[in-house]
Coordinates of C-alpha atoms and ligand atoms in Angstrom, one line a residue:
M1 CA 1.5 99.1 112.1
K2 CA 1.0 96.2 109.6
L3 CA 4.6 95.8 108.8
K4 CA 5.3 95.5 112.5
W5 CA 2.6 92.7 112.7
F6 CA 4.3 90.9 109.9
K7 CA 7.6 91.0 111.8
K8 CA 6.2 89.5 114.9
K9 CA 6.4 85.9 115.7
F10 CA 3.5 83.8 117.1
T11 CA 3.8 80.8 119.4
F12 CA 1.2 78.1 119.2
M13 CA 1.0 75.7 122.2
V14 CA -0.5 72.2 122.1
I15 CA -1.2 71.1 125.7
P16 CA -2.2 67.4 126.1
D17 CA -5.4 67.1 128.2
N18 CA -5.2 65.2 131.6
D19 CA -1.8 63.8 130.9
P20 CA 0.9 65.6 132.8
S21 CA 3.5 63.1 131.7
R22 CA 3.5 64.5 128.2
S23 CA 5.3 67.8 127.5
V24 CA 3.6 70.8 126.0
L25 CA 4.3 71.3 122.2
R26 CA 5.2 74.8 121.0
F27 CA 5.2 76.0 117.5
R28 CA 6.7 79.4 116.7
V29 CA 5.4 80.8 113.5
H30 CA 6.4 84.0 111.7
G31 CA 3.5 86.5 111.2
L32 CA 4.1 86.8 107.5
L33 CA 3.8 83.1 107.1
L34 CA 0.5 83.2 108.9
Y35 CA -0.7 86.0 106.7
V36 CA 0.3 84.1 103.6
F37 CA -1.3 80.9 104.9
F38 CA -4.7 82.5 105.7
S39 CA -4.6 84.5 102.4
I40 CA -4.1 81.3 100.4
F41 CA -6.8 79.5 102.5
F42 CA -9.4 82.2 101.9
A43 CA -8.4 82.5 98.3
L44 CA -8.9 78.7 97.9
I45 CA -12.3 78.9 99.5
V46 CA -13.4 81.8 97.3
I47 CA -12.1 80.0 94.2
S48 CA -13.9 76.8 95.2
M49 CA -17.1 78.7 95.7
I50 CA -16.8 80.4 92.4
L51 CA -16.1 77.1 90.6
Y52 CA -19.0 75.5 92.4
I53 CA -21.4 78.3 91.2
V54 CA -20.0 78.3 87.7
H55 CA -20.2 74.5 87.5
G56 CA -23.8 74.6 88.7
K57 CA -24.7 77.3 86.1
S58 CA -22.8 75.3 83.4
S59 CA -24.6 72.1 84.3
L60 CA -28.0 73.9 84.1
L61 CA -27.0 75.4 80.7
N62 CA -25.8 72.0 79.5
S63 CA -29.0 70.4 80.5
I64 CA -31.0 73.1 78.8
L65 CA -28.8 72.8 75.7
A66 CA -29.1 69.1 75.8
K67 CA -32.9 69.3 75.9
K68 CA -32.9 71.8 73.1
L69 CA -30.6 69.5 71.1
T70 CA -32.7 66.5 71.7
G71 CA -35.8 68.4 70.6
Q72 CA -34.1 69.6 67.5
E73 CA -32.7 66.2 66.8
Q74 CA -36.2 64.8 67.0
E75 CA -37.5 67.6 64.8
Y76 CA -34.8 67.0 62.4
S77 CA -35.3 63.3 62.4
Q78 CA -39.0 63.9 61.7
T79 CA -38.3 66.3 58.9
V80 CA -35.9 63.8 57.4
S81 CA -38.3 60.9 57.5
S82 CA -41.0 63.2 56.1
K83 CA -38.6 64.2 53.3
D84 CA -37.8 60.6 52.7
L85 CA -41.5 59.8 52.4
T86 CA -42.1 62.8 50.1
I87 CA -39.1 61.6 48.0
E88 CA -40.5 58.1 47.8
Q89 CA -43.9 59.4 46.8
L90 CA -42.3 61.6 44.1
Q91 CA -40.4 58.6 42.8
N92 CA -43.6 56.6 42.7
K93 CA -45.2 59.5 40.8
V94 CA -42.3 59.5 38.3
I95 CA -42.8 55.8 37.7
Q96 CA -46.5 56.2 37.3
L97 CA -45.9 59.1 34.9
S98 CA -43.5 57.0 32.9
E99 CA -46.1 54.2 32.7
Q100 CA -48.8 56.7 31.5
A101 CA -46.4 58.1 28.8
A102 CA -45.8 54.5 27.6
E103 CA -49.6 54.0 27.7
I104 CA -50.3 57.1 25.7
Q105 CA -47.5 56.1 23.3
S106 CA -49.3 52.8 22.8
R107 CA -52.6 54.5 22.2
I108 CA -51.1 56.9 19.7
G109 CA -49.6 53.9 18.0
E110 CA -53.1 52.4 17.8
M111 CA -54.5 55.7 16.5
Q112 CA -51.8 55.9 13.8
K113 CA -52.7 52.4 12.7
L114 CA -56.3 53.2 12.6
D115 CA -55.7 56.4 10.7
E116 CA -53.7 54.3 8.1
E117 CA -56.5 51.7 7.9
V118 CA -59.0 54.5 7.2
K119 CA -56.8 56.0 4.6
L120 CA -56.5 52.6 2.9
L121 CA -60.4 52.2 3.0
T122 CA -60.7 55.5 1.0
N123 CA -58.4 53.9 -1.6
P124 CA -59.4 50.1 -1.8
D125 CA -57.0 49.4 -4.6
K126 CA -54.0 49.9 -2.3
T127 CA -55.5 47.8 0.6
A128 CA -53.9 44.6 -0.4
K129 CA -50.7 46.2 -1.5
K130 CA -49.8 48.3 1.4
Q131 CA -48.9 46.8 4.7
V132 CA -50.3 48.9 7.6
K133 CA -47.5 50.4 9.4
A134 CA -47.6 49.4 13.1
G135 CA -47.6 52.2 15.6
T136 CA -44.5 53.4 17.3
E137 CA -43.1 51.5 20.3
V138 CA -45.8 49.5 22.1
A139 CA -45.8 50.0 25.8
Q140 CA -44.9 47.1 27.9
D141 CA -48.0 45.7 29.7
S142 CA -47.1 45.6 33.3
S143 CA -50.7 44.9 34.4
N144 CA -50.0 41.2 34.7
D145 CA -46.8 41.8 36.7
K146 CA -47.6 39.6 39.7
G147 CA -44.2 39.1 41.4
G148 CA -40.6 38.4 40.8
P149 CA -37.5 40.0 42.5
M150 CA -38.2 43.7 43.2
L151 CA -35.0 45.7 43.5
S152 CA -34.9 49.1 45.1
V153 CA -34.0 52.0 42.7
T154 CA -31.4 54.5 43.1
N155 CA -31.9 58.3 43.0
E156 CA -29.9 58.3 39.7
E157 CA -32.1 55.8 38.2
I158 CA -35.3 57.7 39.1
L159 CA -33.7 61.0 37.7
Q160 CA -32.9 59.1 34.5
L161 CA -36.5 57.8 34.4
A162 CA -37.9 61.2 35.0
D163 CA -35.6 62.6 32.3
N164 CA -36.7 59.8 29.9
T165 CA -40.3 60.4 30.7
Q166 CA -40.0 64.1 30.0
K167 CA -38.4 63.3 26.7
N168 CA -41.2 60.8 25.9
F169 CA -43.9 63.3 26.7
K170 CA -42.2 65.9 24.4
A171 CA -42.0 63.2 21.6
L172 CA -45.7 62.4 22.2
G173 CA -46.6 66.0 21.7
T174 CA -44.8 66.0 18.3
E175 CA -46.4 62.7 17.3
M176 CA -49.9 64.0 18.3
T177 CA -49.3 67.0 16.2
T178 CA -48.3 64.9 13.3
L179 CA -51.2 62.5 13.8
F180 CA -53.6 65.4 14.0
G181 CA -52.4 66.7 10.6
S182 CA -52.6 63.1 9.2
M183 CA -56.1 62.8 10.4
E184 CA -57.1 66.0 8.8
Q185 CA -55.8 64.6 5.6
T186 CA -57.7 61.4 6.3
K187 CA -60.9 63.4 6.8
K188 CA -60.4 65.1 3.4
K189 CA -59.8 61.7 1.8
V190 CA -62.9 60.2 3.3
I191 CA -65.0 63.2 2.2
N192 CA -63.5 62.8 -1.3
A193 CA -64.1 59.0 -1.2
I194 CA -67.8 59.6 -0.2
E195 CA -68.2 62.2 -3.0
L196 CA -66.4 59.9 -5.4
L197 CA -68.8 57.0 -4.3
K198 CA -71.8 59.2 -4.8
I199 CA -70.9 59.9 -8.4
S200 CA -69.6 56.4 -9.3
P201 CA -72.2 53.9 -10.7
T202 CA -71.6 51.4 -8.1
I203 CA -75.1 50.1 -7.6
W204 CA -77.4 47.8 -9.6
P205 CA -80.1 49.7 -11.6
V206 CA -82.8 47.1 -11.0
T207 CA -83.7 44.7 -8.2
T208 CA -83.1 41.6 -10.2
R209 CA -79.6 40.8 -11.1
H210 CA -80.3 38.3 -13.8
I211 CA -78.1 39.3 -16.7
T212 CA -79.4 37.8 -20.0
S213 CA -76.7 39.4 -22.1
G214 CA -73.4 40.6 -20.8
F215 CA -70.9 43.2 -22.1
G216 CA -68.9 42.1 -25.1
F217 CA -69.4 40.2 -28.4
R218 CA -72.5 38.1 -28.9
E219 CA -74.9 37.0 -31.6
D220 CA -77.5 39.5 -32.4
P221 CA -81.0 38.2 -31.4
F222 CA -82.5 39.7 -34.4
T223 CA -80.0 39.2 -37.2
Y224 CA -78.1 36.3 -35.6
R225 CA -74.9 38.0 -36.8
P226 CA -71.9 38.6 -34.5
T227 CA -72.1 42.0 -32.9
F228 CA -70.7 43.9 -30.0
H229 CA -73.1 44.3 -27.0
S230 CA -72.2 47.6 -25.3
G231 CA -73.9 47.0 -21.9
F232 CA -75.9 44.6 -19.7
D233 CA -79.3 43.3 -20.5
I234 CA -80.9 42.7 -17.1
A235 CA -84.2 40.7 -17.0
G236 CA -87.1 41.9 -15.1
S237 CA -90.9 42.4 -15.1
F238 CA -92.8 45.3 -16.7
D239 CA -92.8 48.3 -14.5
D240 CA -90.1 47.1 -12.1
P241 CA -88.5 50.3 -10.7
V242 CA -85.4 51.3 -12.4
Y243 CA -82.8 53.2 -10.3
V244 CA -80.1 55.7 -11.3
T245 CA -76.8 54.2 -10.3
A246 CA -75.0 57.4 -9.2
D247 CA -75.6 61.1 -8.5
G248 CA -75.8 63.1 -11.7
T249 CA -77.8 65.3 -14.1
V250 CA -80.3 63.9 -16.8
I251 CA -78.8 64.7 -20.1
S252 CA -81.7 63.3 -22.0
S253 CA -85.0 61.5 -21.5
D254 CA -86.2 60.6 -25.0
Y255 CA -87.8 57.9 -27.2
D256 CA -86.5 56.5 -30.4
K257 CA -87.2 53.3 -32.3
L258 CA -83.9 51.6 -31.4
H259 CA -83.6 52.4 -27.7
G260 CA -87.2 53.0 -26.8
N261 CA -87.8 55.2 -23.8
N262 CA -84.3 55.9 -22.7
I263 CA -82.5 58.1 -20.2
V264 CA -78.9 59.3 -20.2
V265 CA -77.4 60.6 -17.0
S266 CA -74.2 62.4 -16.7
H267 CA -72.1 61.9 -13.6
S268 CA -68.7 63.4 -13.5
K269 CA -65.2 62.5 -14.5
G270 CA -66.5 61.8 -18.0
L271 CA -68.9 59.1 -16.7
R272 CA -72.4 58.6 -18.1
T273 CA -75.1 55.8 -17.7
W274 CA -77.8 54.9 -20.1
Y275 CA -81.0 53.2 -19.3
M276 CA -83.0 51.8 -22.3
H277 CA -86.3 50.1 -23.3
L278 CA -88.1 51.7 -20.4
N279 CA -91.8 51.4 -20.2
K280 CA -91.9 54.9 -18.8
S281 CA -89.4 57.6 -17.8
L282 CA -89.9 59.5 -14.5
V283 CA -87.3 62.2 -15.1
S284 CA -86.8 65.0 -17.5
E285 CA -83.7 66.6 -19.2
G286 CA -81.9 68.8 -16.6
D287 CA -83.2 67.0 -13.6
H288 CA -80.6 66.4 -10.8
V289 CA -80.8 62.8 -9.6
T290 CA -79.4 61.1 -6.6
K291 CA -77.9 57.7 -6.4
G292 CA -80.6 55.1 -5.9
Q293 CA -83.5 57.4 -7.0
Q294 CA -86.1 55.7 -9.1
I295 CA -86.0 57.3 -12.6
G296 CA -88.2 55.0 -14.7
L297 CA -90.1 51.8 -15.0
L298 CA -88.8 48.7 -16.8
G299 CA -90.3 47.9 -20.1
S300 CA -89.7 46.5 -23.6
T301 CA -89.9 49.7 -25.8
G302 CA -87.7 50.1 -28.9
R303 CA -85.7 47.2 -30.4
S304 CA -86.4 44.7 -27.6
T305 CA -87.6 41.1 -27.5
G306 CA -89.1 41.2 -23.9
P307 CA -89.1 43.2 -20.7
H308 CA -85.6 43.9 -19.7
L309 CA -83.2 46.9 -19.0
H310 CA -80.3 47.6 -21.3
Y311 CA -77.9 49.3 -18.9
E312 CA -74.7 50.9 -20.3
V313 CA -71.8 52.8 -18.7
K314 CA -69.9 55.2 -20.9
K315 CA -66.5 56.6 -20.0
D316 CA -65.3 59.6 -22.1
G317 CA -67.8 58.6 -24.7
V318 CA -66.7 55.0 -24.9
S319 CA -68.9 52.1 -23.7
V320 CA -67.2 50.2 -20.9
D321 CA -68.0 47.0 -19.0
P322 CA -70.4 48.0 -16.1
E323 CA -69.4 45.1 -14.0
P324 CA -66.2 46.5 -12.3
Y325 CA -68.3 49.4 -11.0
L326 CA -70.9 47.3 -9.3
I327 CA -69.4 47.0 -5.8
T328 CA -72.1 48.1 -3.5
A329 CA -75.7 47.3 -2.9
R330 CA -78.4 49.9 -2.9
K331 CA -79.3 51.3 0.6
E332 CA -82.7 49.5 0.7
E333 CA -81.2 46.2 -0.3
Ligands
ZN401 ZN1 -78.9 45.3 -24.7

């Protein structure tokens, strides 16, 4: 049936309206051609509709994706700016840390200098000879930095600074350990110096400091012959207090015609001090005495021409000049 329909021919007539003068137009079309024409026509309609729907959906999807993308872009932008801010803050922290390292370095330098100075104090002889070693690198003082061109830094520069700062902190740790050890030694030296000071006859044995006869050769006041005077004669009044000049032990507290009432005190390191012509002794043999303690009263007993103290310092049994020892005043003076 269908095949027959395809084989048929169809005639289309175009009749002009109300115009008998014009002839009727006739079109004869083959059935197959009509079928192909309508098939293509409907196919085009269907394709157009599909394209329209697809385009509509695609536009919607695009719009959604665009919105999503915009949101993500904003989020990304915020994240990036947040990261940038964090990086800047971290960079500033690195700079602050490097400044702190320099500050600590400077302080440690000062502490090292102080430690050296304290060490020298425990050994006064070397004070003048030894130059105090300055501390290590002194930090640059940026507190007065008020202006000038400020150049932005690169990430590489900050990384280098962070690296250097880390190295500086490590070095500081080592320096502090060394300084700690040095200060331990200083502490021992100070303790030793204090102990040495206690047992050294560094103070005056009487309040007056009027030496009537010094250490050395002189004319004997009794015989007028040249003699060697083995100590100091210090003038004073009867019963003036006589002080022991260093910590020690009383070796003897006796009387004899030559020295009168006299006291010998042993310190250490072979040092002894001798106090003669006392009006009265206040200590006995074996007594432990401390520097500045009153041990007797000034007098004129024994071979003496008037109230005075004969004060003598002996080192390993030999009388030495007391003067170099007299470097400090008594506590109460
Ligand atoms: Zn004398």
